[in-house]
Short mmCIF file of C-alpha atoms in Angstrom, two decimals:
data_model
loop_
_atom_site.label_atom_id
_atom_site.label_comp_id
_atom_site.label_asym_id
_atom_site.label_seq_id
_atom_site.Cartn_x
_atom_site.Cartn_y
_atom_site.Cartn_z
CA UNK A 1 86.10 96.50 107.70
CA UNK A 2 87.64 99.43 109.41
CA UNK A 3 89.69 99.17 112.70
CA UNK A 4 91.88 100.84 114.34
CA UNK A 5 95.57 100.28 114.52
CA UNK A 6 95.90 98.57 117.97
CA UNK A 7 93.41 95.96 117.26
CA UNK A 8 95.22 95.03 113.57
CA UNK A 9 99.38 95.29 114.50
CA UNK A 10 97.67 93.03 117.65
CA UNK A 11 96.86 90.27 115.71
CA UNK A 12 99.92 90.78 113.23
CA UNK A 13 102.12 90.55 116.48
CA UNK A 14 100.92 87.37 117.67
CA UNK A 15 100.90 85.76 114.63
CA UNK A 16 104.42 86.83 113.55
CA UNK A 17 103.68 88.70 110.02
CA UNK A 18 103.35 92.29 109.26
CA UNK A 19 100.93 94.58 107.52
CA UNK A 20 101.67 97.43 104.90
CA UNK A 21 100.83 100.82 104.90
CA UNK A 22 100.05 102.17 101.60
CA UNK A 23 100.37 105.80 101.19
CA UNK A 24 96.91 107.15 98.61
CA UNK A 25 96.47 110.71 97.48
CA UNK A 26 93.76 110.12 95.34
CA UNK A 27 91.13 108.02 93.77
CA UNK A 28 93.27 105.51 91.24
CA UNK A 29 96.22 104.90 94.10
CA UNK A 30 93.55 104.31 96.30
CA UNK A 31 91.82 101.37 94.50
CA UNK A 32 94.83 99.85 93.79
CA UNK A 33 95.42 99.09 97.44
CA UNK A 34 91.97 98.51 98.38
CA UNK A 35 91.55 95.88 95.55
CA UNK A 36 95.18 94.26 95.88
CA UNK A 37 94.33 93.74 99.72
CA UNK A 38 91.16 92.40 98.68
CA UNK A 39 92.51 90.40 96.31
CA UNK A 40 95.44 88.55 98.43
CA UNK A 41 92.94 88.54 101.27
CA UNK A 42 95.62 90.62 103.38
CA UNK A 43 94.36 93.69 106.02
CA UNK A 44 95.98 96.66 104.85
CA UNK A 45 96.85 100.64 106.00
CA UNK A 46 95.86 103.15 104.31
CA UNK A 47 98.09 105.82 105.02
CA UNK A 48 97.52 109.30 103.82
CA UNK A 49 100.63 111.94 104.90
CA UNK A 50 99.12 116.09 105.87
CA UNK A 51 99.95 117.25 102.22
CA UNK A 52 97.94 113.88 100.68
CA UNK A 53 95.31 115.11 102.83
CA UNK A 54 95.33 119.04 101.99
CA UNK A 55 95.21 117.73 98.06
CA UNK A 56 92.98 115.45 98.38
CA UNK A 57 90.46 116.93 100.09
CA UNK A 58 88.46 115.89 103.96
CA UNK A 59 85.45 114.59 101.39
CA UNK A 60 87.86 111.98 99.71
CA UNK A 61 88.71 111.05 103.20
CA UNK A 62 85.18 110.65 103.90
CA UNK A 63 84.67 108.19 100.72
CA UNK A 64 87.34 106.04 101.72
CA UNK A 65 85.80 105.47 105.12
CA UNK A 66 83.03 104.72 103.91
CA UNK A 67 84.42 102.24 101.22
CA UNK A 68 86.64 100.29 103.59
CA UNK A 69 84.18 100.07 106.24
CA UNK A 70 82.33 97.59 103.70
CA UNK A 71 85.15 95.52 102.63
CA UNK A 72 85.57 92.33 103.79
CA UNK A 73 89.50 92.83 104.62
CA UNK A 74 90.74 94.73 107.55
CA UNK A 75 92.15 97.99 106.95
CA UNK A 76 93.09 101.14 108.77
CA UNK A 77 92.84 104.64 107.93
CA UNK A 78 96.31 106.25 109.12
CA UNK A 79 97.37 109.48 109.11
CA UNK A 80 101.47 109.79 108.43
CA UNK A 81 103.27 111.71 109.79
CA UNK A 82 101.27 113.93 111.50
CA UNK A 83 103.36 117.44 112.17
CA UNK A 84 100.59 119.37 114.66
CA UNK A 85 97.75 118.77 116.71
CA UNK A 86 95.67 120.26 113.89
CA UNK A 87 96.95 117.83 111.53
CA UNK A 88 96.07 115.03 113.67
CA UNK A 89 92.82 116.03 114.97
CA UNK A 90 91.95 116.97 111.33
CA UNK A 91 92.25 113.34 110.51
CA UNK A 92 90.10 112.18 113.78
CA UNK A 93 87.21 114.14 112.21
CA UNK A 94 87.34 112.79 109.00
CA UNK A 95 87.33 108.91 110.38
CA UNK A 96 90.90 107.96 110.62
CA UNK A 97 91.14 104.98 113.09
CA UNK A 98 94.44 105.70 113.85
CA UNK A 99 97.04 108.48 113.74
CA UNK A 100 101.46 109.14 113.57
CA UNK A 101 102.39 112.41 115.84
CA UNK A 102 105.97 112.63 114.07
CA UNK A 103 108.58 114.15 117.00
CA UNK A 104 111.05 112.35 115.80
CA UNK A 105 113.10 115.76 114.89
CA UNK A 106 112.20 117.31 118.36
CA UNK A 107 114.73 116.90 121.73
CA UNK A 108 113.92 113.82 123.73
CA UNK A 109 111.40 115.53 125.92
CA UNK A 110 109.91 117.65 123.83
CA UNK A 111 108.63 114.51 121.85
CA UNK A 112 107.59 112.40 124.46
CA UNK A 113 105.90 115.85 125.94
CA UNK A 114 104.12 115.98 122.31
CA UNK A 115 103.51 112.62 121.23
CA UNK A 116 101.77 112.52 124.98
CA UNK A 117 99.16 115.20 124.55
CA UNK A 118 98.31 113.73 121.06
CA UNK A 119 97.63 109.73 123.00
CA UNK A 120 95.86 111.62 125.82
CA UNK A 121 93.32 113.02 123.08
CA UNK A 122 93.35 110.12 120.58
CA UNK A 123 92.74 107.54 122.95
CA UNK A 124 89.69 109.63 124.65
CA UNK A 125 88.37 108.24 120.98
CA UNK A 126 89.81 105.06 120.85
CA UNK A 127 92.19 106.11 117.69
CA UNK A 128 95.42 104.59 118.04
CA UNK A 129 98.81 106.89 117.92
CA UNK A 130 102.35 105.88 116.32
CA UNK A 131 105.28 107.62 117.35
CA UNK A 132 109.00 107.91 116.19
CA UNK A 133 112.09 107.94 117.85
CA UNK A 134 115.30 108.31 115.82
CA UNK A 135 115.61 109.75 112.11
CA UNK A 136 114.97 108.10 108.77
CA UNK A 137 117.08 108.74 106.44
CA UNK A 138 115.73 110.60 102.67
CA UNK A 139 116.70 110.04 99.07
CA UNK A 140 115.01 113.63 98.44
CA UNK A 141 112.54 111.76 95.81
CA UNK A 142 109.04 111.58 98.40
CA UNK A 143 107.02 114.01 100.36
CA UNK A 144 107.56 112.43 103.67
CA UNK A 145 110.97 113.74 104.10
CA UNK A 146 113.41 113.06 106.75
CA UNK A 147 117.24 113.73 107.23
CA UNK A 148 120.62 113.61 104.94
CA UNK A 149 122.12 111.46 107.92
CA UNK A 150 120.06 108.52 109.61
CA UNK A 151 120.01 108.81 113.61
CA UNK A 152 119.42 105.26 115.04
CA UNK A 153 117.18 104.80 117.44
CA UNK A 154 118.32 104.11 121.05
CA UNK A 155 117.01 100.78 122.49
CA UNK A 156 116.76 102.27 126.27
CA UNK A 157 115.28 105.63 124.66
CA UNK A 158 112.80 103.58 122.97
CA UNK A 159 112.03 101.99 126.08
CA UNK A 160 111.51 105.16 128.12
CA UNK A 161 109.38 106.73 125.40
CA UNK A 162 106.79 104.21 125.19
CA UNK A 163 106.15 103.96 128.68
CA UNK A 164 106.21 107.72 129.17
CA UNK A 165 103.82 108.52 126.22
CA UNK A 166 101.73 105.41 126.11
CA UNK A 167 102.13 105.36 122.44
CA UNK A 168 100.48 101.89 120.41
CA UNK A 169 103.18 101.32 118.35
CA UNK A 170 106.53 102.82 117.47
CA UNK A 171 108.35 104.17 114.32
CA UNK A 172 112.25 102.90 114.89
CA UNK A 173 114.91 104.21 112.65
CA UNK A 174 117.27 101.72 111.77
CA UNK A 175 119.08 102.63 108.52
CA UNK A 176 115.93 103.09 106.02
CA UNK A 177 115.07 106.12 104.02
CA UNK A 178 111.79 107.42 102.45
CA UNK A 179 111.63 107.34 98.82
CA UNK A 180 113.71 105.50 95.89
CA UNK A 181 117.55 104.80 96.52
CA UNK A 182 119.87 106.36 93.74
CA UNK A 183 121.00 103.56 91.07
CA UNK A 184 124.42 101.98 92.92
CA UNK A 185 123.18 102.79 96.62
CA UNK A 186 121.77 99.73 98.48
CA UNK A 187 120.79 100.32 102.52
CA UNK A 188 122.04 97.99 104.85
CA UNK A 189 119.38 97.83 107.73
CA UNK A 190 120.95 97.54 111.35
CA UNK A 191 119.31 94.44 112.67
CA UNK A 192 121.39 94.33 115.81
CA UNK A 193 119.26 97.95 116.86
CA UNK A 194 116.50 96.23 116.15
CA UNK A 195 116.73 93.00 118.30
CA UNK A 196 118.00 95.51 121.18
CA UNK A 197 114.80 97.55 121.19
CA UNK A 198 112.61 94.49 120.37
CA UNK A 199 113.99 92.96 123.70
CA UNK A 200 112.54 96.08 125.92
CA UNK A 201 109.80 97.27 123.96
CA UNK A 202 106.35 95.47 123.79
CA UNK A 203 104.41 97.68 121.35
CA UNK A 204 104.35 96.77 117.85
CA UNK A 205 107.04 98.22 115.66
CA UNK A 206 107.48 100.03 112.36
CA UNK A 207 109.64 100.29 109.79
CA UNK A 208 109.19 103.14 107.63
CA UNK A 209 110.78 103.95 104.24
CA UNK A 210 110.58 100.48 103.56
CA UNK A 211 110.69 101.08 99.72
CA UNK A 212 113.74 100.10 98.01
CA UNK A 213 115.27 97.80 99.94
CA UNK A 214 116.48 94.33 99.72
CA UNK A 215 113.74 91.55 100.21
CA UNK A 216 115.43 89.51 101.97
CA UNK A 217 116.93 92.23 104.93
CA UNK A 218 112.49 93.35 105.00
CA UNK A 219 111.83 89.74 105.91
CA UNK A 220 114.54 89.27 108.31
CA UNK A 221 113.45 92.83 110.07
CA UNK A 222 109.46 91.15 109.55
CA UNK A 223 110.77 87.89 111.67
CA UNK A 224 112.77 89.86 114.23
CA UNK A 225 109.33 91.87 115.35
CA UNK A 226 108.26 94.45 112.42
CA UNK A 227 104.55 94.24 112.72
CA UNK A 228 104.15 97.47 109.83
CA UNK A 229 106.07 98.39 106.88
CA UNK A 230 105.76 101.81 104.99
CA UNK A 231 105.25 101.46 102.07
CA UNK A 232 105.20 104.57 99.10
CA UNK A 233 107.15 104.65 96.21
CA UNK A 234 107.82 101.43 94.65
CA UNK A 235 104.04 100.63 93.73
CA UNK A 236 103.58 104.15 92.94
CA UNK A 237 106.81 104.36 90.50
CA UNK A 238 105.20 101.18 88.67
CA UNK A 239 101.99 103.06 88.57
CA UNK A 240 103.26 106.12 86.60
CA UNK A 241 105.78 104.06 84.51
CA UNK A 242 103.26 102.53 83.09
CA UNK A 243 101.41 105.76 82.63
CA UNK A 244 104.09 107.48 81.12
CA UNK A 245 104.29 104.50 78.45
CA UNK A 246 100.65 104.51 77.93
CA UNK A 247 100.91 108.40 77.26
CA UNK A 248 103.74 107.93 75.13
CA UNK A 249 101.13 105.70 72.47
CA UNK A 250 99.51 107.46 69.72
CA UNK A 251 96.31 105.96 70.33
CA UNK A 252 96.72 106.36 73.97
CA UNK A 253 93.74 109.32 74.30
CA UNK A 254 92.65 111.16 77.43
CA UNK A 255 90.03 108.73 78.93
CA UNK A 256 90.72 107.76 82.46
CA UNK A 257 89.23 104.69 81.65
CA UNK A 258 92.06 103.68 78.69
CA UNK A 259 95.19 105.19 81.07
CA UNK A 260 94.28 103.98 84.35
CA UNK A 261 93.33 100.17 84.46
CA UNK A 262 96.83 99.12 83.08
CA UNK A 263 98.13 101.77 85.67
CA UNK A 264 96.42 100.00 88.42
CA UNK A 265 97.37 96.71 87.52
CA UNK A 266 100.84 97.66 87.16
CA UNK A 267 100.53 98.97 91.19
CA UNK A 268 98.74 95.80 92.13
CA UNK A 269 101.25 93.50 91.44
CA UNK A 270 103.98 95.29 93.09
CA UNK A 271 101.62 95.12 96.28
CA UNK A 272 101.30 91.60 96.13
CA UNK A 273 104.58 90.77 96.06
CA UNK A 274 105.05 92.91 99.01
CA UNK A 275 101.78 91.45 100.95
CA UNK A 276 103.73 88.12 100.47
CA UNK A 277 107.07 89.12 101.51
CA UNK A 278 104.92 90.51 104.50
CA UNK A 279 103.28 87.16 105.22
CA UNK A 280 100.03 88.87 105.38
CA UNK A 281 98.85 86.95 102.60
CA UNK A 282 95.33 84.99 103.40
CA UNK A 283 95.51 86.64 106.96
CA UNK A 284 92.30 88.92 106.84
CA UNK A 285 90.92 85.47 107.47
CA UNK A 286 92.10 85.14 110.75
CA UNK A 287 90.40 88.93 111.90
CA UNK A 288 86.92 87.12 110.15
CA UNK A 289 87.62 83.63 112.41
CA UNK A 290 88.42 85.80 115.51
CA UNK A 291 85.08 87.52 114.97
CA UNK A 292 86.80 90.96 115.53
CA UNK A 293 84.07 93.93 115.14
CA UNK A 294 84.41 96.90 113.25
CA UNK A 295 86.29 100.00 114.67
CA UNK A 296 83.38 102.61 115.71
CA UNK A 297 84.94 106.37 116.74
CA UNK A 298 84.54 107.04 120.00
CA UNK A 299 81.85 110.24 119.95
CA UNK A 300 80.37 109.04 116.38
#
């Protein structure tokens, strides 16, 4: 079932758990996280960045619509981190329930004055917007990005942005960084930010560059108010380790279907341990009880 971002971070909210977001670039990736949510039962957010997009292709976007739409778990089709209006309303035509207008580099009012144009439009269409406030950090190993120093994100900033832009939820930047962390370097997450901006903000949160870091600081972070984590490189690093031991075999071949299904597999299980440490385990259940209908796009 596809829905849009308000309706799924709503329920997560209220029922104290969060929900991934998986980033897919193409077929394999993709029905690792479809059939791992299906398989734990957990909604899911598929989250494709502008480059994922430009590779693979506005029809691919097309086929995943149509393949989540029939799935009996909740997911969302996100764009991340949208960098233009183009971007963004590139995704709104090829189904996305819900977009990211990424600021988060801009001055103060030039991203509330941008992440405000991109609600007015979205929400004409009833697709849901993320915005960011503050940097995440970067290991320099993922496409997303970011910057060589993390800027935290200021609890009364956060406060004003949200009610200025009328965003859905909000990216906060509190110590993460997108991709792997070099062998030695463990992140400590500033909880204290978090509880500050969790006290005057109301929209769901998110944590992004979520892979990498220490289970046990992602479920604190979960319990203080993270409704969605970000979620890239560590099921995609166990996806091409195992293809890069496959390939190394003699007998290995060049059939997709001999490399990928170990590949997949491989992927799968680091998503469940993440859907658990998420507590969204079992929780598509509760979108079923509730009765919730399918996201429909506003001028479809």
């Amino acid at each position: 079932m596809l829905v849009n971002m308000s309706t799924l971070l709503g329920v997560a909210k209220s029922k104290g758990f969060a929900v991934g977001a998986y980033n897919v670039s193409e077929s394999n990736l993709f029905r690792t996280v479809v059939e791992a949510a299906e398989e734990n039962d957990s909604p899911a957010i598929i989250a494709v960045h502008p480059t994922e997009l430009d590779y693979c292709k506005d029809e691919f976007a097309r086929y995943m619509v149509a393949r989540i739409s029939s799935s009996h778990v909740p997911f969302v089709l996100h764009m991340d981190h949208g960098d233009s209006i183009e971007s963004v309303m590139r995704a709104v035509h090829d189904g996305f329930s819900s977009v990211m207008i990424d600021g988060s580099l801009l001055p103060f009012e030039e991203n509330v004055a941008k992440t405000s144009e991109v609600v007015r439009y979205c929400h004409m269409l009833d697709v849901s917007v993320e915005g960011e406030l503050g940097t995440i950090g970067t290991t320099g190993t993922t496409i997303e990005g970011g910057m060589t120093e993390v800027t935290y994100t200021d609890p009364d900033d956060a406060k004003a942005f949200v009610e200025r832009t009328g965003v859905d939820s909000l990216a906060v930047a509190i110590g993460t960084c997108h991709g792997l962390y070099p062998k030695g370097v463990t992140p400590k997450l500033r909880m204290d930010v978090l509880k500050k901006i969790k006290e005057v903000v109301d929209v769901p949160l998110v944590l992004h560059g979520g892979s990498g870091n220490p289970d046990e600081e992602i479920a604190e972070a979960v319990r203080i108010g993270i409704q969605k984590v970000n979620i890239s490189s560590d099921y995609k690093s166990a996806f091409f380790v195992a293809a890069r031991e496959i390939l190394q075999r003699p007998d290995s071949g060049w059939d997709p279907n001999n490399l990928f299904p170990a590949c997949i597999e491989a992927g799968k299980r680091v998503l469940a341990q993440k859907m658990r440490l998420f507590d969204s385990v079992g929780k598509a259940a509760l979108f079923r009880e509730a009765g919730i209908s399918p996201w429909r796009q506003g001028l479809a």
